[in-house]
Amino acid sequence: MLKFEHSRVIDEMESTTKQAGIAAVRDAIARGCRDAGRDVATVTLVAVSKTLGAEAIEPVIAAGQRVFGENRVQEAKAKWPPLLARHSPSDSRLELHLIGPLQSNKAKDAVALFDAIHSVDRASLAEALGKEIAKQGRRPLLFAEINTGAEPQKAGLLPQDADAFLAACRERYGLSISGLMCIPPHDEAPAPHFALTAKIANRNGLKLLSMGMSADFTTAIAFGATHVRLGTAIFGARPTALT
Ligand SMILES: *Cc1c(COP(=O)(O)O)cnc(C)c1O
């Protein structure tokens, strides 16, 4: 009994902390938009729930958050169907975004589960997604990922390959790409990377920009981000050091 009481109190404390996290993040986004002269409605907060269980996610849903990001298809497939079933009445669906790298052989699962995919970065994947989208009749919002720092270990298109890739998506794979995503190098100022991503999007007529994480989202908003992907700022530090 005592044990039960104790854990209930801790659960409530944790839940309060998490809701404070999302409230603080909403304030910071609103301030960032005000400073940049932008309407706050033009920035979508993607709450990155990778590695976290339903007990951590539920309070954030309860605080009104509707858009969540995951970086692994398998993890999302195991975790989200019950949450979606519980919290997505037909008039107000939760949105699930894939923000991590996608293998072509998981394109089928990704198209079936996700409402947006932020990591389209090569022809084989574009082709697999084009086929699955045609087959399933689902149309997730698509972002092409740009490796703005040309980091060898990182996913994404090299900036100089972006225009040709976007043309191939349109003309060969029947894919409608709506925006660009980037993850600036860890050890560099993010602003030039956001600026470059915005420039490539602009010259290709793309309206959406998925950029900005917990450490740099106000800068990203100043450079036109329409989707900021925040984990730590909402949920606290993750148990494992996934990037
Ligand atoms: C984990 C992750 C994030 C969130 O990172 P935080 O620093 O915790 O905000 C954003 N984007 C991608 C692609 C990620 O993998």
Coordinates of C-alpha atoms and ligand atoms in Angstrom, one line a residue:
M1 CA 0.0 0.0 0.0
L2 CA 2.7 2.4 1.0
K3 CA 4.7 1.4 -2.1
F4 CA 1.6 2.0 -4.3
E5 CA 1.1 5.5 -2.8
H6 CA 4.8 6.3 -3.2
S7 CA 4.8 5.4 -6.9
R8 CA 1.6 7.3 -7.6
V9 CA 3.2 10.4 -6.1
I10 CA 6.3 10.0 -8.2
D11 CA 4.2 9.4 -11.3
E12 CA 2.3 12.6 -10.7
M13 CA 5.5 14.6 -10.1
E14 CA 7.0 13.2 -13.3
S15 CA 3.8 13.9 -15.2
T16 CA 3.8 17.5 -13.9
T17 CA 7.5 17.9 -14.9
K18 CA 6.8 16.8 -18.4
Q19 CA 3.8 19.1 -18.9
A20 CA 6.0 22.0 -17.6
G21 CA 8.5 20.9 -20.3
I22 CA 6.0 21.1 -23.1
A23 CA 4.6 24.4 -21.8
A24 CA 8.1 25.9 -21.6
V25 CA 8.8 24.7 -25.1
R26 CA 5.6 26.2 -26.4
D27 CA 6.5 29.5 -24.8
A28 CA 10.0 29.4 -26.3
I29 CA 8.5 28.7 -29.8
A30 CA 6.1 31.6 -29.4
R31 CA 8.9 33.9 -28.4
G32 CA 11.1 32.7 -31.3
C33 CA 8.3 33.4 -33.7
R34 CA 7.6 36.8 -32.2
D35 CA 11.4 37.7 -32.5
A36 CA 11.4 36.5 -36.1
G37 CA 8.2 38.3 -37.0
R38 CA 6.5 35.0 -37.8
D39 CA 3.0 33.6 -37.0
V40 CA 3.3 30.8 -34.4
A41 CA 0.8 28.8 -36.4
T42 CA 3.4 28.3 -39.1
V43 CA 5.7 26.2 -36.8
T44 CA 4.7 22.6 -36.0
L45 CA 6.2 21.1 -32.9
V46 CA 7.2 17.5 -33.4
A47 CA 7.7 15.9 -30.0
V48 CA 10.5 13.4 -30.4
S49 CA 9.5 10.4 -28.2
K50 CA 12.2 7.9 -29.4
T51 CA 13.4 5.5 -26.7
L52 CA 10.5 6.5 -24.4
G53 CA 7.6 4.4 -23.3
A54 CA 3.9 5.1 -23.3
E55 CA 4.0 6.2 -19.7
A56 CA 6.3 9.1 -20.7
I57 CA 4.3 9.9 -23.8
E58 CA 0.8 9.9 -22.3
P59 CA 1.2 13.0 -20.1
V60 CA 2.4 15.0 -23.2
I61 CA -0.6 13.8 -25.1
A62 CA -2.7 14.9 -22.1
A63 CA -1.1 18.3 -22.3
G64 CA -2.5 18.7 -25.9
Q65 CA 0.5 17.6 -28.0
R66 CA -0.7 15.9 -31.2
V67 CA 2.5 15.5 -33.4
F68 CA 5.1 13.0 -32.4
G69 CA 8.4 11.9 -33.9
E70 CA 10.2 8.6 -33.9
N71 CA 13.5 7.6 -35.4
R72 CA 13.0 3.8 -35.8
V73 CA 10.3 2.0 -37.7
Q74 CA 10.4 -1.1 -35.6
E75 CA 10.2 0.8 -32.3
A76 CA 7.3 2.9 -33.6
K77 CA 5.5 -0.1 -34.8
A78 CA 5.7 -1.8 -31.4
K79 CA 4.8 1.3 -29.4
W80 CA 2.3 3.5 -31.3
P81 CA -0.7 1.4 -32.5
P82 CA -2.2 1.2 -29.0
L83 CA -1.5 4.9 -28.3
L84 CA -3.0 5.9 -31.7
A85 CA -6.1 3.7 -31.0
R86 CA -6.5 5.3 -27.5
H87 CA -6.0 8.9 -28.5
S88 CA -7.1 9.3 -32.1
P89 CA -10.8 9.7 -32.4
S90 CA -11.6 10.0 -36.1
D91 CA -12.0 13.8 -35.8
S92 CA -8.7 14.4 -34.2
R93 CA -5.9 12.1 -35.2
L94 CA -2.5 12.1 -33.6
E95 CA 0.3 12.5 -36.2
L96 CA 3.3 10.3 -36.3
H97 CA 6.5 11.5 -38.1
L98 CA 9.5 9.4 -39.0
I99 CA 12.6 11.5 -38.4
G100 CA 15.3 8.9 -38.6
P101 CA 17.0 7.0 -41.5
L102 CA 14.7 4.6 -43.4
Q103 CA 15.8 1.4 -45.1
S104 CA 14.1 0.7 -48.4
N105 CA 12.9 -2.7 -47.2
K106 CA 10.9 -0.9 -44.4
A107 CA 9.2 1.6 -46.9
K108 CA 6.0 -0.5 -46.7
D109 CA 5.8 -0.3 -42.9
A110 CA 6.8 3.3 -42.9
V111 CA 4.1 4.4 -45.4
A112 CA 1.5 2.4 -43.5
L113 CA 2.3 3.9 -40.1
F114 CA 3.7 7.4 -40.5
D115 CA 2.0 10.7 -41.5
A116 CA 5.3 12.3 -42.5
I117 CA 8.7 11.0 -43.4
H118 CA 11.6 13.5 -42.9
S119 CA 14.5 11.3 -44.2
V120 CA 14.1 10.7 -48.0
D121 CA 17.7 10.8 -49.2
R122 CA 18.4 8.4 -52.1
A123 CA 16.9 7.1 -55.3
S124 CA 16.3 3.5 -54.1
L125 CA 14.3 4.8 -51.2
A126 CA 12.4 7.3 -53.3
E127 CA 11.5 4.5 -55.7
A128 CA 10.4 2.2 -52.9
L129 CA 8.3 4.9 -51.3
G130 CA 6.7 5.8 -54.7
K131 CA 5.6 2.2 -55.1
E132 CA 4.2 1.9 -51.6
I133 CA 2.3 5.2 -51.7
A134 CA 0.7 4.1 -55.0
K135 CA -0.1 0.7 -53.6
Q136 CA -1.4 1.8 -50.2
G137 CA -3.1 5.0 -51.2
R138 CA -1.6 6.8 -48.2
R139 CA 0.2 10.0 -48.8
P140 CA 2.6 10.8 -46.0
L141 CA 4.1 14.3 -46.1
L142 CA 7.7 13.9 -47.4
F143 CA 10.9 15.8 -46.7
A144 CA 14.2 15.2 -48.4
E145 CA 17.1 15.2 -45.9
I146 CA 20.2 17.3 -46.7
N147 CA 23.6 16.4 -45.2
T148 CA 24.5 20.1 -45.1
G149 CA 27.8 19.4 -43.4
A150 CA 28.7 16.7 -45.9
E151 CA 29.5 14.5 -42.9
P152 CA 30.5 11.0 -44.1
Q153 CA 28.8 9.1 -41.2
K154 CA 25.5 11.0 -41.7
A155 CA 22.5 10.2 -43.8
G156 CA 21.2 12.8 -46.3
L157 CA 21.9 14.1 -49.7
L158 CA 24.9 16.2 -50.4
P159 CA 23.8 19.8 -51.0
Q160 CA 25.1 19.8 -54.6
D161 CA 23.0 16.7 -55.4
A162 CA 19.7 18.0 -54.0
D163 CA 18.3 19.7 -57.1
A164 CA 18.8 16.7 -59.3
F165 CA 17.4 14.4 -56.7
L166 CA 14.3 16.5 -56.2
A167 CA 13.7 16.5 -60.0
A168 CA 14.1 12.7 -60.1
C169 CA 11.6 12.3 -57.3
R170 CA 9.1 14.3 -59.3
E171 CA 9.8 13.0 -62.8
R172 CA 10.9 9.4 -62.2
Y173 CA 9.4 8.2 -58.9
G174 CA 6.1 10.2 -58.9
L175 CA 6.9 11.4 -55.4
S176 CA 5.7 14.8 -54.2
I177 CA 8.4 16.1 -51.8
S178 CA 7.1 19.0 -49.7
G179 CA 10.2 20.2 -47.8
L180 CA 13.7 19.7 -46.7
M181 CA 15.2 18.4 -43.4
C182 CA 18.7 18.9 -42.0
I183 CA 20.7 18.0 -38.9
P184 CA 23.6 20.4 -38.6
P185 CA 27.0 19.0 -37.4
H186 CA 27.3 18.8 -33.7
D187 CA 30.4 21.0 -33.3
E188 CA 29.4 23.9 -35.7
A189 CA 27.2 26.9 -35.4
P190 CA 23.8 25.7 -36.9
A191 CA 22.8 29.0 -38.6
P192 CA 24.8 28.5 -41.9
H193 CA 23.3 25.0 -42.2
F194 CA 19.8 26.3 -41.7
A195 CA 20.4 29.1 -44.2
L196 CA 21.7 26.6 -46.8
T197 CA 18.7 24.3 -46.3
A198 CA 16.3 27.2 -46.7
K199 CA 18.1 28.3 -49.8
I200 CA 17.9 24.9 -51.5
A201 CA 14.2 24.7 -50.5
N202 CA 13.5 28.1 -51.9
R203 CA 15.1 27.5 -55.3
N204 CA 13.2 24.3 -55.6
G205 CA 9.9 25.8 -54.7
L206 CA 9.5 23.8 -51.4
K207 CA 7.6 25.3 -48.6
L208 CA 8.4 23.2 -45.6
L209 CA 11.6 23.1 -43.5
S210 CA 12.2 20.5 -40.8
M211 CA 15.1 21.9 -38.8
G212 CA 15.9 22.8 -35.2
M213 CA 16.3 20.4 -32.3
S214 CA 16.3 21.1 -28.5
A215 CA 19.6 23.1 -28.6
D216 CA 19.0 25.3 -31.7
F217 CA 15.3 25.5 -32.5
T218 CA 14.9 29.3 -32.0
T219 CA 17.8 29.8 -34.5
A220 CA 16.0 27.4 -36.8
I221 CA 12.7 29.4 -36.5
A222 CA 14.6 32.6 -37.4
F223 CA 15.7 30.8 -40.6
G224 CA 12.2 29.7 -41.5
A225 CA 11.8 26.3 -39.9
T226 CA 8.2 25.0 -40.2
H227 CA 8.8 21.8 -38.2
V228 CA 11.0 21.8 -35.1
R229 CA 11.9 18.3 -33.8
L230 CA 12.3 18.4 -30.0
G231 CA 13.0 15.6 -27.6
T232 CA 15.1 16.6 -24.7
A233 CA 13.5 20.0 -24.2
I234 CA 10.1 18.3 -23.7
F235 CA 10.9 14.9 -22.1
G236 CA 14.3 15.5 -20.4
A237 CA 17.5 13.7 -21.2
R238 CA 17.0 10.3 -22.9
P239 CA 18.2 7.2 -21.1
T240 CA 20.4 6.2 -24.0
A241 CA 22.6 8.4 -26.1
L242 CA 20.8 8.2 -29.4
T243 CA 21.2 11.1 -31.7
Ligands
LIG1 C1 16.6 12.6 -31.5 C2 16.4 13.5 -32.6 C3 15.8 14.8 -32.5 C4 15.6 15.4 -31.1 O1 16.7 15.7 -30.5 P1 16.8 16.6 -29.1 O2 18.1 17.2 -29.1 O3 16.5 15.6 -28.0 O4 15.7 17.6 -29.2 C5 15.6 15.6 -33.6 N1 15.8 15.1 -34.8 C6 16.3 13.9 -35.0 C7 16.5 13.4 -36.4 C8 16.6 13.1 -34.0 O5 17.1 11.8 -34.2

